[in-house]
Short mmCIF file of C-alpha atoms in Angstrom, two decimals:
data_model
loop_
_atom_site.label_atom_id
_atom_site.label_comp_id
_atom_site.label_asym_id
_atom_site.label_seq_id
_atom_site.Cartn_x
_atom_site.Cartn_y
_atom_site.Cartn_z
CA UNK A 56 18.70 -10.67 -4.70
CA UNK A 57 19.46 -9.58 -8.40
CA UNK A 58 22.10 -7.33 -9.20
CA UNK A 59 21.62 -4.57 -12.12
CA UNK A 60 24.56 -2.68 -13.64
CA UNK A 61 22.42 0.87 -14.30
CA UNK A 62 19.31 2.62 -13.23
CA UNK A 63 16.32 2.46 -16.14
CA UNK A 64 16.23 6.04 -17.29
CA UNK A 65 15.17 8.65 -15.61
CA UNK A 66 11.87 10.48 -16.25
CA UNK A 67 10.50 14.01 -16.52
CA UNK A 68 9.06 13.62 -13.05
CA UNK A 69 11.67 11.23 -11.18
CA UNK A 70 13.70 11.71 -8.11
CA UNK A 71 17.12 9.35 -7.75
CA UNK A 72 17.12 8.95 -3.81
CA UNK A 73 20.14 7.21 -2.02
CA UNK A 74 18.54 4.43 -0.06
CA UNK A 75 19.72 4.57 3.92
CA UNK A 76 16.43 2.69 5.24
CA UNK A 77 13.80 0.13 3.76
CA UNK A 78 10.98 -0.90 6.22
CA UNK A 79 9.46 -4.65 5.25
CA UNK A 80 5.74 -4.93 5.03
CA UNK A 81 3.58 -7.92 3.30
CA UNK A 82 3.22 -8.08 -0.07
CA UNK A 83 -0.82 -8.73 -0.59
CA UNK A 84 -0.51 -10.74 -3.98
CA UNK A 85 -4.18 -11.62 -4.18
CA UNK A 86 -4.77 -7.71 -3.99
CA UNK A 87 -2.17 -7.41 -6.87
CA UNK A 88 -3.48 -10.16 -8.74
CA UNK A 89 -7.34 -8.59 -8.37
CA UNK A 90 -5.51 -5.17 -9.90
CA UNK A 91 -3.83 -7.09 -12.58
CA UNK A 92 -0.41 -6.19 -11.03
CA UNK A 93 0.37 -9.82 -10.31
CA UNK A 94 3.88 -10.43 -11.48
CA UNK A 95 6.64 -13.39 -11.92
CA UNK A 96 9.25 -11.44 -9.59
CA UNK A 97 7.72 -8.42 -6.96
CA UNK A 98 9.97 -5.99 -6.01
CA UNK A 99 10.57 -6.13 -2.39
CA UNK A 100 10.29 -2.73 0.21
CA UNK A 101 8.25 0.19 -0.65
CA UNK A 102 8.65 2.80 2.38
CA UNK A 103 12.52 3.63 2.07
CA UNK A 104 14.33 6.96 3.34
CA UNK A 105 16.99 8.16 2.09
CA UNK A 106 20.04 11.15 1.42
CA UNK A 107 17.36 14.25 1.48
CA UNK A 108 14.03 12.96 0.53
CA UNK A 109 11.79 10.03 1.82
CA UNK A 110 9.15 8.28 0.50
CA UNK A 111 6.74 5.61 -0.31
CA UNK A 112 7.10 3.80 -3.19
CA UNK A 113 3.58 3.03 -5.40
CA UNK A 114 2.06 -0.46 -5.42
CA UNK A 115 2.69 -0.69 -9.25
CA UNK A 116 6.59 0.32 -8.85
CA UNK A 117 9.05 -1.87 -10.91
CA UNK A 118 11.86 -0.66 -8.25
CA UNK A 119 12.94 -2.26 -5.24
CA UNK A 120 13.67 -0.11 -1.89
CA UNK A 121 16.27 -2.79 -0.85
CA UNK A 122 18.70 -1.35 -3.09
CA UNK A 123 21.52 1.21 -2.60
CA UNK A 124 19.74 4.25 -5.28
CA UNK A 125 16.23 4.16 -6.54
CA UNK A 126 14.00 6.28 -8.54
CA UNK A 127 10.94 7.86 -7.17
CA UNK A 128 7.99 9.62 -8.29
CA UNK A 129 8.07 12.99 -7.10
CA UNK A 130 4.53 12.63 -6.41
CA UNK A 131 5.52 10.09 -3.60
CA UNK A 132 8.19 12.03 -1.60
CA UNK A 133 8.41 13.93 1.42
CA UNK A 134 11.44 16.28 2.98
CA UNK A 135 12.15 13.96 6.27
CA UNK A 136 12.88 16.82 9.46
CA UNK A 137 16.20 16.48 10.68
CA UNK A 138 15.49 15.08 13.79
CA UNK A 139 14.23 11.99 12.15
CA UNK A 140 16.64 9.61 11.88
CA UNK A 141 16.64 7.08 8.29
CA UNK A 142 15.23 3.99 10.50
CA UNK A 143 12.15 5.38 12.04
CA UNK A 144 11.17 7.22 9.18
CA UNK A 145 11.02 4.43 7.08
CA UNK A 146 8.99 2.36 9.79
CA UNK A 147 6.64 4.62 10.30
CA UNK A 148 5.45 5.97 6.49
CA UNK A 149 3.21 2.64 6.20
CA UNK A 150 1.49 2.38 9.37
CA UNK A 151 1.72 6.43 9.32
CA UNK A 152 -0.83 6.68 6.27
CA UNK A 153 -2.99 3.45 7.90
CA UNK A 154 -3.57 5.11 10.44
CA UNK A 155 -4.51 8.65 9.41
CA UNK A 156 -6.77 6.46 6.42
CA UNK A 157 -9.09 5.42 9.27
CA UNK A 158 -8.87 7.57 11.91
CA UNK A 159 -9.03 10.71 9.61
CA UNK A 160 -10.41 9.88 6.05
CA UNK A 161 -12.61 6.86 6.79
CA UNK A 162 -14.05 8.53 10.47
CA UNK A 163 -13.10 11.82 12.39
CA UNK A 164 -11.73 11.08 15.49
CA UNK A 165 -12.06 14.01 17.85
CA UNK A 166 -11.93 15.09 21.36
CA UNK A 167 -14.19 13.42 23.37
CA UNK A 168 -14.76 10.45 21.16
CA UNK A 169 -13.97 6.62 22.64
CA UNK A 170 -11.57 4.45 19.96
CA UNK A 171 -11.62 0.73 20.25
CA UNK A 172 -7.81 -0.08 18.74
CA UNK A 173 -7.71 -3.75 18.60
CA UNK A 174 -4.17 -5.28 19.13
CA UNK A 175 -2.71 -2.41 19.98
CA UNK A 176 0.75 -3.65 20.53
CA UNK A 177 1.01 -4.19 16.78
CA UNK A 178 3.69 -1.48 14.66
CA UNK A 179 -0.14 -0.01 13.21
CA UNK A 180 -1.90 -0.40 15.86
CA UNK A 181 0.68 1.91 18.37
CA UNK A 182 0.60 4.52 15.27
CA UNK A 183 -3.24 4.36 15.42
CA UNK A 184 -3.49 5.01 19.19
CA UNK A 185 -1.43 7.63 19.12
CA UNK A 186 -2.89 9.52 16.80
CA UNK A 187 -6.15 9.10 18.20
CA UNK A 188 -4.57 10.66 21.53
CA UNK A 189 -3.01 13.47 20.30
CA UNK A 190 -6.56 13.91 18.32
CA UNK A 191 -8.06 13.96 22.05
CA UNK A 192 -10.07 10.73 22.08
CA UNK A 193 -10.33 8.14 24.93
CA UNK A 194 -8.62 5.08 23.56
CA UNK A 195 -9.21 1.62 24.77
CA UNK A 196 -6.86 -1.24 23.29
CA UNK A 197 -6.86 -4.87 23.34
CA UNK A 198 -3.50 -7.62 24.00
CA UNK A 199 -2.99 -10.59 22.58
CA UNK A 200 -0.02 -11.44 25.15
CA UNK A 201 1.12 -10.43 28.37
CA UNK A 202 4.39 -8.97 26.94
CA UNK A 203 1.54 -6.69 24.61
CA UNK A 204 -0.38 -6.06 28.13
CA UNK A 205 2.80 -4.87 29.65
CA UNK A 206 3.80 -2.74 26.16
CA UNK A 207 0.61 -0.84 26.18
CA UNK A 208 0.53 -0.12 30.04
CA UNK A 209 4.25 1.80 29.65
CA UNK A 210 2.88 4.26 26.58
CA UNK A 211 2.21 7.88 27.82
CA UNK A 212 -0.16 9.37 27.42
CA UNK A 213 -1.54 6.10 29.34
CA UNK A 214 -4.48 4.12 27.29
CA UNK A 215 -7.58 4.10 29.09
CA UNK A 216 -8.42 0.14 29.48
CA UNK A 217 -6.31 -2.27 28.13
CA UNK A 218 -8.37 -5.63 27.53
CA UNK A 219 -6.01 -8.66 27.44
CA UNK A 220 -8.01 -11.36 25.45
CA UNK A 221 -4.97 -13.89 25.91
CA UNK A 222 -6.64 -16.40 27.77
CA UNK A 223 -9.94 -16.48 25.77
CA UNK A 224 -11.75 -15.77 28.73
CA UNK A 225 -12.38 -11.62 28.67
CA UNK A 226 -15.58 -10.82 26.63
CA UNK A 227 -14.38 -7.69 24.49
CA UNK A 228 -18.00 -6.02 24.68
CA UNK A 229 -18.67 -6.60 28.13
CA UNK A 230 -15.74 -4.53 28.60
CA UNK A 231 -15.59 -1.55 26.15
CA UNK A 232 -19.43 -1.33 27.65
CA UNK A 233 -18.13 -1.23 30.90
CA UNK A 234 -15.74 1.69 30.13
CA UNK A 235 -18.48 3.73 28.46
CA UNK A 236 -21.11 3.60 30.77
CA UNK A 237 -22.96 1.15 28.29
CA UNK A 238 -22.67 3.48 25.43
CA UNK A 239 -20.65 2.13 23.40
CA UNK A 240 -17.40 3.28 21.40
CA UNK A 241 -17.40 5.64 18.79
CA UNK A 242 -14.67 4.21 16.20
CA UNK A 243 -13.90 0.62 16.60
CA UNK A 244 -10.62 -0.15 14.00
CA UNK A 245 -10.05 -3.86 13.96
CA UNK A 246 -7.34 -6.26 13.31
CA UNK A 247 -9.41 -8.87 12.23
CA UNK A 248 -12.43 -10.42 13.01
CA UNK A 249 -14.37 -13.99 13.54
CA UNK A 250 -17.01 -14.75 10.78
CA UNK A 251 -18.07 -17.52 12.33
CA UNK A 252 -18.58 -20.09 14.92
CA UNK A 253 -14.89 -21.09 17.58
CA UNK A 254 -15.24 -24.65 16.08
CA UNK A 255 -14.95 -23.06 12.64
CA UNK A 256 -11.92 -20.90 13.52
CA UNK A 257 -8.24 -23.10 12.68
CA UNK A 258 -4.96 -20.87 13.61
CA UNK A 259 -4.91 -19.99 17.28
CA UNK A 260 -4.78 -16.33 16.43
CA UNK A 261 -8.26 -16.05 14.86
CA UNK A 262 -9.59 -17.59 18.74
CA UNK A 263 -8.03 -14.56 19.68
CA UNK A 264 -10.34 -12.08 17.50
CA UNK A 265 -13.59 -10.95 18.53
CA UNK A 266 -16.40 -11.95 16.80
CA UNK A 267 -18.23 -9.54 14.18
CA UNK A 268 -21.20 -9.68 16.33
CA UNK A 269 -19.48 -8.84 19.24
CA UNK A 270 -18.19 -5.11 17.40
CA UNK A 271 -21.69 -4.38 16.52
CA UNK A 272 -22.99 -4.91 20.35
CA UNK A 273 -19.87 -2.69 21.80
CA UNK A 274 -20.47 0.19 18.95
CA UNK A 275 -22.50 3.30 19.88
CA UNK A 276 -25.11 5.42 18.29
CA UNK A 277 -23.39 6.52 14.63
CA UNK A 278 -20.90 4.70 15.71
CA UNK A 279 -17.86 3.75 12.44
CA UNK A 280 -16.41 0.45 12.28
CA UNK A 281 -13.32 0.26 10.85
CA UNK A 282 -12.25 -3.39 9.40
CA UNK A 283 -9.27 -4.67 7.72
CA UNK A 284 -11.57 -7.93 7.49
CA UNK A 285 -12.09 -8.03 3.33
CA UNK A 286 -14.16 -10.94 3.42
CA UNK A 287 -16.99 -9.37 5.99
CA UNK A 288 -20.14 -10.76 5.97
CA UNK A 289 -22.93 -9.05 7.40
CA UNK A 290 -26.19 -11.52 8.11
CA UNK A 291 -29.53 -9.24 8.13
CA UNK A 292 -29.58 -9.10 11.68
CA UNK A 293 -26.37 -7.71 12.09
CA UNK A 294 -26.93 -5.24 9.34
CA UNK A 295 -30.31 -4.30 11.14
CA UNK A 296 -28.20 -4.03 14.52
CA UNK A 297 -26.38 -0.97 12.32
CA UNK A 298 -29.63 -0.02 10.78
CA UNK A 299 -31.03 1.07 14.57
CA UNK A 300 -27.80 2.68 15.72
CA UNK A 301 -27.34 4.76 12.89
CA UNK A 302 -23.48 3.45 12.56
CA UNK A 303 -21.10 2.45 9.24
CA UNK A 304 -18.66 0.22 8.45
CA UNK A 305 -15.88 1.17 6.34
CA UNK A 306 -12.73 -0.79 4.73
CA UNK A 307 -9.34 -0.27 5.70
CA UNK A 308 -7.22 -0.60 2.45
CA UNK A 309 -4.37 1.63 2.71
CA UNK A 310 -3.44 1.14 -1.14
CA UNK A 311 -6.45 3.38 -2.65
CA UNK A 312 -3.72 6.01 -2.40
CA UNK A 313 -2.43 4.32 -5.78
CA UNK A 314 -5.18 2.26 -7.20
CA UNK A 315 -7.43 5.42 -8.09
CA UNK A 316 -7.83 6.83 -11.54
CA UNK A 317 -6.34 9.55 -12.90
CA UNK A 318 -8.09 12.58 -12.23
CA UNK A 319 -9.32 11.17 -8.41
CA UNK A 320 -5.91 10.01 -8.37
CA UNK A 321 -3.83 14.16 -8.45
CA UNK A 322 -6.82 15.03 -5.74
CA UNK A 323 -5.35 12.01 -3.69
CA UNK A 324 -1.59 13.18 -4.30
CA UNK A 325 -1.84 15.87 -2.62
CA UNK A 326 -4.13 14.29 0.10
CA UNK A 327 -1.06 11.95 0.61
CA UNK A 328 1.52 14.33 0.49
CA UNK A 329 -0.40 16.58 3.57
CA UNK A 330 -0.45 12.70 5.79
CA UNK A 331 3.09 12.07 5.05
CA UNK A 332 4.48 15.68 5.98
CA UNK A 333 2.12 15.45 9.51
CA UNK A 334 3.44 11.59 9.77
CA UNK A 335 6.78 13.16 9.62
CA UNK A 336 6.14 16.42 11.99
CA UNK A 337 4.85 13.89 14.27
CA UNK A 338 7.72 12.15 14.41
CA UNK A 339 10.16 14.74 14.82
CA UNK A 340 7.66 16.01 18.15
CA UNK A 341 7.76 12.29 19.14
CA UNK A 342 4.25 12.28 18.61
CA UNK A 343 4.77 9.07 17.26
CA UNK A 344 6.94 6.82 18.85
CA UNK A 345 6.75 3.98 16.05
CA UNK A 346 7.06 -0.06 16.83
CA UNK A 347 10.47 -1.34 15.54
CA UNK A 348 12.69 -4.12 15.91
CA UNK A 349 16.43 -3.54 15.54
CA UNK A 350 17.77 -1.93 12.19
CA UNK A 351 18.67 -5.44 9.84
CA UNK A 352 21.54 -5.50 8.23
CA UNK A 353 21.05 -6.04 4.45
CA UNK A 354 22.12 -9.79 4.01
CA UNK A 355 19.20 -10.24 6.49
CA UNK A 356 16.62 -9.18 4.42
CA UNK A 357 15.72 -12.45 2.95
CA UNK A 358 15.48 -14.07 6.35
CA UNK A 359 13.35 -11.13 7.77
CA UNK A 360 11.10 -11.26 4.65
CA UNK A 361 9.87 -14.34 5.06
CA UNK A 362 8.97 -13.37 8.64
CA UNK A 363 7.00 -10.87 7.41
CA UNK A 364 5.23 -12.36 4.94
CA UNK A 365 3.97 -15.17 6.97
CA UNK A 366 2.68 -12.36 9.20
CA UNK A 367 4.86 -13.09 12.29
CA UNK A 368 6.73 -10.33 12.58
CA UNK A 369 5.37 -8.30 15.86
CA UNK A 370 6.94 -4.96 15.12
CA UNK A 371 8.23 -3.14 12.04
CA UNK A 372 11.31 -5.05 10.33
CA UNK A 373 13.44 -2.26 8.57
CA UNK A 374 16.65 -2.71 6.68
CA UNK A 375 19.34 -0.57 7.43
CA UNK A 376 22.14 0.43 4.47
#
């Protein structure tokens, strides 16, 4: 923590917003330091609500959201509905705009169309499969624990298969194949995937993932393959598996809402200001019934960073003022 006596000044286009919730996510500093953003100290919380307005801050913002008042971009506020209370609209801005970048921008989920949301019991990976069913697809999920198993069988509207790869022994394509008849899913967004062989794989989690082959065999004809995977390899074979069925692959990286330039960059303003006002509808028609943990008090926040950062927080950590 660092205490400051006055706000820098305020600019032509700035909004002073009275902090009443900051939601913790993982700072990616090899994505900052590819950017040449990489800094000594990183400010800490970027999706805050607060007295009015809510918003997200960029991923080049000097300000902190774990402070009592911060300044804001216009450009990155929305008007939060009244029936959203501080905590859940600050947990659910980041995996809010996730999910509508690759279930809307990087693939058009539609009626009728089978989603593949691998671990679904994640904060994202709830927001993901609930847009998909309010978008009218099928959605199939995966567990990576019995308690996930048992989180994903309560959610209404009920998900169609859930596929609890706990015990290493369920074979992910086998079963989305099974669901569909052999056809495959249409939109497969992953959490993560195995590049190479199990002897290969170290932290217990990656056992858990399927392997990239294993997404190309259980994708259908123009099927899209959503990754968060940045380091994806594709061996000819598996690109010629693609090749026949006619499918993509895309990358899910949530910050090309700030990293574009500046005439891309307005177009994608307003393209983020129409997700964050249907994030926010949603959650006022408990559409989206976000993943969270308790509200955290602030001397917390520390504590509850590191959590997050070490990527073992298993829902949304969000400091409460």
């Amino acid at each position: 923590f660092q205490e400051r006596e006055n706000l820098p000044p305020t600019g032509d286009n700035d909004v002073k917003v009275q902090v009443r919730a900051c939601a913790l996510s993982r700072i990616d500093t090899k994505l900052l330091s590819e950017v040449k953003l990489q800094k000594e100290l990183l400010p800490v919380g970027r999706e805050i609500s607060g007295v009015v307005l809510e918003g997200i801050l960029p991923l080049d913002s000097e300000e902190s959201g774990l402070c009592e008042v911060v300044l804001v971009h216009e450009h990155y506020l929305v008007h939060k509905p009244e029936k959203v209370c501080w905590v859940e609209a600050a947990g659910t801005v980041r995996d809010g705009v996730r999910a509508y970048t690759a279930l809307h921008y990087l693939s058009q989920v539609s009626p009728g169309k089978t989603v593949l949301v691998m671990d679904g019991a994640s904060p994202f990976g709830t927001i993901a499969i609930q847009l998909a069913q309010h978008r009218g697809a099928k959605v199939i999920s995966t567990a990576y624990s019995l308690e996930d198993k048992q989180y994903l069988e309560r959610l209404r509207p009920a998900v169609a298969r859930v596929i609890d790869v706990s015990n290493g022994k369920i074979d992910v394509a086998e079963s989305c194949l099974e669901e569909t008849g052999g056809l495959g899913v249409d939109i497969v967004v992953d959490a993560g995937v195995k590049l190479y062989s199990a002897e290969d794989e170290s932290s217990s989690k990656s056992q858990l993932l399927p392997h990239k082959h294993d997404i190309i065999t259980l994708l259908g004809v123009g099927g899209n393959w959503i990754t968060t995977e940045r380091n994806l390899q594709l061996d000819p074979p598996d690109s010629h598996s693609l090749f026949l069925k006619g499918a993509t692959v895309s990358f899910l990286n949530e910050e090309i809402w700030n990293l574009s330039n500046i005439e891309q960059g307005k177009y994608l303003y307003i393209l983020l200001m129409i997700t964050l006002k249907d994030i926010m509808e949603k959650l006022s028609s408990s559409v989206f019934r976000p993943q969270l943990d308790e509200p955290i008090p602030l001397y917390e926040a520390k504590v509850s960073m590191e959590i997050v950062q070490k990527n073992q927080a298993r829902k949304r950590q969000v400091i409460q003022f």
